[in-house]
Coordinates of C-alpha atoms in Angstrom, one line a residue:
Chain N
X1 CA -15.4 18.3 -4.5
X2 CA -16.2 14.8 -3.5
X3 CA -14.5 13.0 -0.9
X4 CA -15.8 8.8 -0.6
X5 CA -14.8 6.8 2.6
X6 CA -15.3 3.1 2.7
X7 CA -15.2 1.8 6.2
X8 CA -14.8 -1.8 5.9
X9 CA -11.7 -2.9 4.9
X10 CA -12.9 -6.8 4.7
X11 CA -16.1 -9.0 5.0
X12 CA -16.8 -12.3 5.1
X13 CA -20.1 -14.1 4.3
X14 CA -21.9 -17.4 3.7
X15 CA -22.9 -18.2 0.1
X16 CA -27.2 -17.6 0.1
X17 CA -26.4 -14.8 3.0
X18 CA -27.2 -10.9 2.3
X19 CA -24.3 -8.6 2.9
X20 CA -24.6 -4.8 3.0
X21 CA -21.0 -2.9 2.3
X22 CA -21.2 0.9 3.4
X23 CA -20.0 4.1 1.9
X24 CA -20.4 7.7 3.4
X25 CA -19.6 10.8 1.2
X26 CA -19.4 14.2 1.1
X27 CA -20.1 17.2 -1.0
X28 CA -20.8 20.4 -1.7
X29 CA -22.8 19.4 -5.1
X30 CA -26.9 19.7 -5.2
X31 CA -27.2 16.8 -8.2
X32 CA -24.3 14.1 -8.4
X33 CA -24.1 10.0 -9.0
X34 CA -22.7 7.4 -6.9
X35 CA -22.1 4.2 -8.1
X36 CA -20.6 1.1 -6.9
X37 CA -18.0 -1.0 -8.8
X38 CA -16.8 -4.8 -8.7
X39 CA -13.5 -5.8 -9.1
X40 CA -13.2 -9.5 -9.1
X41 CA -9.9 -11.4 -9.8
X42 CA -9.7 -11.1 -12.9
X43 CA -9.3 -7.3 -12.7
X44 CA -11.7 -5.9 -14.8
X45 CA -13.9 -2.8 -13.2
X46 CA -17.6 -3.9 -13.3
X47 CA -20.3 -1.2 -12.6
X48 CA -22.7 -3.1 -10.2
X49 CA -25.1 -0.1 -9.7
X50 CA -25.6 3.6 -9.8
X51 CA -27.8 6.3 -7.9
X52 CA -28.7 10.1 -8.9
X53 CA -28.8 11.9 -6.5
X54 CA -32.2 13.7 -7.3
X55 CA -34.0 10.6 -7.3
X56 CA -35.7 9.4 -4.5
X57 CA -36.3 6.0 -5.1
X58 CA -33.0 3.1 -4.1
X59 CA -32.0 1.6 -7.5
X60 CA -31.9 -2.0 -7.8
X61 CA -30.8 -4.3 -9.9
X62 CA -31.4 -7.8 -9.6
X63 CA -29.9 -9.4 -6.3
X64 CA -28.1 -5.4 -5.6
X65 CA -29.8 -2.5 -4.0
X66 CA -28.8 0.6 -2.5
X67 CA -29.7 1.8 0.5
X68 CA -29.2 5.7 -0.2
X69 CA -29.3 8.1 2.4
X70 CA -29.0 11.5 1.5
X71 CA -28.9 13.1 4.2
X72 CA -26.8 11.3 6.3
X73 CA -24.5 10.7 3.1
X74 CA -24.5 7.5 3.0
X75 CA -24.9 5.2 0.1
X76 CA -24.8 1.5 0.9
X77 CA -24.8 -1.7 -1.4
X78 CA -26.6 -4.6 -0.3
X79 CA -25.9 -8.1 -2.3
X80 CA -29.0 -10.7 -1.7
X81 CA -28.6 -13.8 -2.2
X82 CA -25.0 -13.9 -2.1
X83 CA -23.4 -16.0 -4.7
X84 CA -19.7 -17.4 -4.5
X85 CA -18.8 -15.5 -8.1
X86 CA -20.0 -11.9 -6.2
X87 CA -16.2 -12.3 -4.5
X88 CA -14.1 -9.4 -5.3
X89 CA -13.2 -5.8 -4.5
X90 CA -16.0 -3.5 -4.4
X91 CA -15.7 0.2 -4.3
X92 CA -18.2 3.2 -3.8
X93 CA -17.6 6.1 -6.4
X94 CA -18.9 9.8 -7.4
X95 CA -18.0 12.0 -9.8
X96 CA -15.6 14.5 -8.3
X97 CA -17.6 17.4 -9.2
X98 CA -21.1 18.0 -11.2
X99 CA -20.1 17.5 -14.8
X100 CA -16.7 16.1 -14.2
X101 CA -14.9 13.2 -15.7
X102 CA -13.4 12.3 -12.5
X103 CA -14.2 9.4 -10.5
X104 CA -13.4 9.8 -6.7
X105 CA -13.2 6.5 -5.2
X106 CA -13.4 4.9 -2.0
X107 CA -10.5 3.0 -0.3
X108 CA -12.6 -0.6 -1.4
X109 CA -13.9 -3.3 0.3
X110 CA -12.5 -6.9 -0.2
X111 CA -15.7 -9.2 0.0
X112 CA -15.1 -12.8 0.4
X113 CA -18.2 -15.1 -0.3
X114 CA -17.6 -18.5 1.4
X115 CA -19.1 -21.8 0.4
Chain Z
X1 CA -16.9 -10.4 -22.1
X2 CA -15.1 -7.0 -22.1
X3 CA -15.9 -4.2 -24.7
X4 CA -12.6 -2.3 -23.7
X5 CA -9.9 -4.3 -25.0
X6 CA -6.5 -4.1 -23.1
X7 CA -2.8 -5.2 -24.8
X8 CA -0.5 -6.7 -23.5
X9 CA -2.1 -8.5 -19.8
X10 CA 1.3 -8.3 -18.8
X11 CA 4.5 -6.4 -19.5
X12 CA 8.0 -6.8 -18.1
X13 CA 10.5 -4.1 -18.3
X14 CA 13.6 -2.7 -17.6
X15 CA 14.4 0.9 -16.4
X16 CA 15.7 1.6 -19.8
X17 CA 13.3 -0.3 -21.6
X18 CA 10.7 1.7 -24.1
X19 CA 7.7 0.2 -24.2
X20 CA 3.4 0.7 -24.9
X21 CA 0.3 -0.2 -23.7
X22 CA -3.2 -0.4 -26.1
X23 CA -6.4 0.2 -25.6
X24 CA -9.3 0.3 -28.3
X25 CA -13.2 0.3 -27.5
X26 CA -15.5 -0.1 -30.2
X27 CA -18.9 1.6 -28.6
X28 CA -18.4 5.1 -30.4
X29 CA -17.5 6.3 -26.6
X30 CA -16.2 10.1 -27.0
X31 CA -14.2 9.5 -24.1
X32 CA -11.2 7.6 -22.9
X33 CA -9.0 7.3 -20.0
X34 CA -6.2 5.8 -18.0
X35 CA -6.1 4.5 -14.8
X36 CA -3.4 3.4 -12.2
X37 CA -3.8 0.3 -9.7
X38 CA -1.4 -0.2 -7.3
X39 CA -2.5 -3.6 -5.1
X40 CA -5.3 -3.5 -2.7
X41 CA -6.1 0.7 -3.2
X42 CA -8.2 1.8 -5.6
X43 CA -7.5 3.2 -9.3
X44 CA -6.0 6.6 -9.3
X45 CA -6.7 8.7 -12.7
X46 CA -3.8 9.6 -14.9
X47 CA -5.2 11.3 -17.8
X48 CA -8.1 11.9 -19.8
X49 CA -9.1 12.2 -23.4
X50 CA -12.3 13.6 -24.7
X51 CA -12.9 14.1 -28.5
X52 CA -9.5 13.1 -29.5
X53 CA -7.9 16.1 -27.1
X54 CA -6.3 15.4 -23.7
X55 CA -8.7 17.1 -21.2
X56 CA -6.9 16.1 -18.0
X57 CA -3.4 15.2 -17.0
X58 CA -3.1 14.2 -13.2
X59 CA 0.4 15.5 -12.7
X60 CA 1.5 12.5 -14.1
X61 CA 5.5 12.1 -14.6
X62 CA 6.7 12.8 -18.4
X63 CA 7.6 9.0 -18.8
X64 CA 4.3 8.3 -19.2
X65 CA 3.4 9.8 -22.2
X66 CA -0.3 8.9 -23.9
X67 CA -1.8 9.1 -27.7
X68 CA -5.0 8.7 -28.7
X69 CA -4.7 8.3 -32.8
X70 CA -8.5 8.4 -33.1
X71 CA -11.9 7.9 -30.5
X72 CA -11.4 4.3 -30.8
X73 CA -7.7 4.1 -29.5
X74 CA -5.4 5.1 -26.8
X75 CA -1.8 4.6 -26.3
X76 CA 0.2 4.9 -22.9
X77 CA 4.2 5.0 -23.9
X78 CA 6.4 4.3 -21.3
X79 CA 9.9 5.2 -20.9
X80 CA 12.5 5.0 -18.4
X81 CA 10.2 3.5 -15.9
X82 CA 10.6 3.3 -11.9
X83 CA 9.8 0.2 -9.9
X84 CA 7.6 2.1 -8.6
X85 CA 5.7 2.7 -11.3
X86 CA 4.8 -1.2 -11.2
X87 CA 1.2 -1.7 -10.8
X88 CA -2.4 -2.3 -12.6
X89 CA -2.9 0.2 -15.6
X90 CA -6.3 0.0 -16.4
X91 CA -8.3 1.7 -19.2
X92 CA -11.8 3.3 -19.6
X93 CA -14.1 4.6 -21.8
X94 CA -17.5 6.8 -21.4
X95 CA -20.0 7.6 -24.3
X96 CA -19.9 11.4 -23.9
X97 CA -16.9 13.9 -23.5
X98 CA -18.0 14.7 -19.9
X99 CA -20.6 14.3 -17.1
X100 CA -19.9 10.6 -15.7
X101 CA -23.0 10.5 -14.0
X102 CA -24.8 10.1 -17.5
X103 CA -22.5 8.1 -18.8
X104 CA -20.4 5.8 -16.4
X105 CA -17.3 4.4 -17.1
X106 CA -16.0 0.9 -18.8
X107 CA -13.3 -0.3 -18.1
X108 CA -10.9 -3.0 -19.6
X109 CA -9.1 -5.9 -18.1
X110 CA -5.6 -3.9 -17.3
X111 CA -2.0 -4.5 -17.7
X112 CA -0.4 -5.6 -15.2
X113 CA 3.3 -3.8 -15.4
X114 CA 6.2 -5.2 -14.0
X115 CA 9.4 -2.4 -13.8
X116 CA 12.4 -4.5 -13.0

């Protein structure tokens, strides 16, 4: 099984600054996803990015990136470019275990883009 | 714009009240769930319905009670509610019956539920 820890409770940032958000896991899996999802205030649960495990290669996708780390388990999210509507809660995820339909979730992180 | 579609946004109700929450995604999605939010932690899983069946119930109390009347629906009945049972519900679907990693989930706005 999966367990997710999100160290950072809060963060704070200038608007145009890059911000990395971290996210350690465990587990006993050889293939799994991790994925990191946006909650901004108006509640809905945004998937921002996700990363097999198998792959080598960081996803991306547009100003997000992950720095993955499979060894160490660690799986951080790094916003460039930071933009004032990227405020919210964001939270590092994985399947519980290979082939399951439940997402383990980390305690969040509340980001706070400043103008 | 959401593709999971959430009714009511919020709901106020008494201890003895009866009362449901909607959900309905039009993307053919196989599977559907429901989610709990209480503030500042993140969403805790209450069931799960793949193909129509219920696949997974988190130990969740027997007031809550879900339907799903076909893939592109899903109830959540509530009855004799807690005020502890006030929080976020949120819904989700995924495109196959299993394996999020394939096929991640989408969620819907939420209900915010008040228990007074």
């Amino acid at each position: 099984a999966q367990t997710v820890t999100q160290s950072q409770p809060e963060m704070s940032v200038q608007e145009a600054e890059t911000v990395t958000l971290s996210c350690t896991y465990d587990t006993s899996e050889n293939n799994y996803y991790l994925f990191w999802y946006k909650q901004p205030p108006s509640r809905q649960m945004i998937l921002v990015i996700r990363q097999e495990a198998y792959k080598q290669q960081n996803a991306t996708e547009n100003r997000f990136s992950v720095n993955f780390q499979k060894a160490a388990k660690s799986f951080s999210l790094k916003i460039s470019d930071s933009q004032l509507g990227d405020t919210a809660m964001y939270f590092c995820a994985s399947p519980d275990v290979q082939g399951a339909q439940k997402l383990v979730f980390g305690q969040g992180t509340r980001l706070t883009i400043n103008p | 714009d959401t593709e999971v579609t959430q009714t009511p946004k919020h709901l106020v109700m008494g201890m003895t009240n009866k009362k449901s929450l909607k959900c309905e995604q039009h993307m053919g999605h196989r599977a559907m769930y429901w989610y709990k939010q209480k503030a500042k932690k993140p969403p805790e899983l209450m069931f799960v319905y793949s193909y129509e069946k219920l696949s997974i119930n988190e130990s969740v109390p027997s007031r809550f009670s879900p339907e799903c009347p076909n893939s592109s629906l899903l109830n959540l009945h509530l009855h004799a509610l807690q005020p502890e049972d006030s929080a976020l519900y949120l819904c989700a679907s995924s495109q196959g019956g299993g394996w999020l990693g394939n096929s991640p989930l989408h969620f819907g706005n939420g209900t915010r539920l008040t228990v007074t």
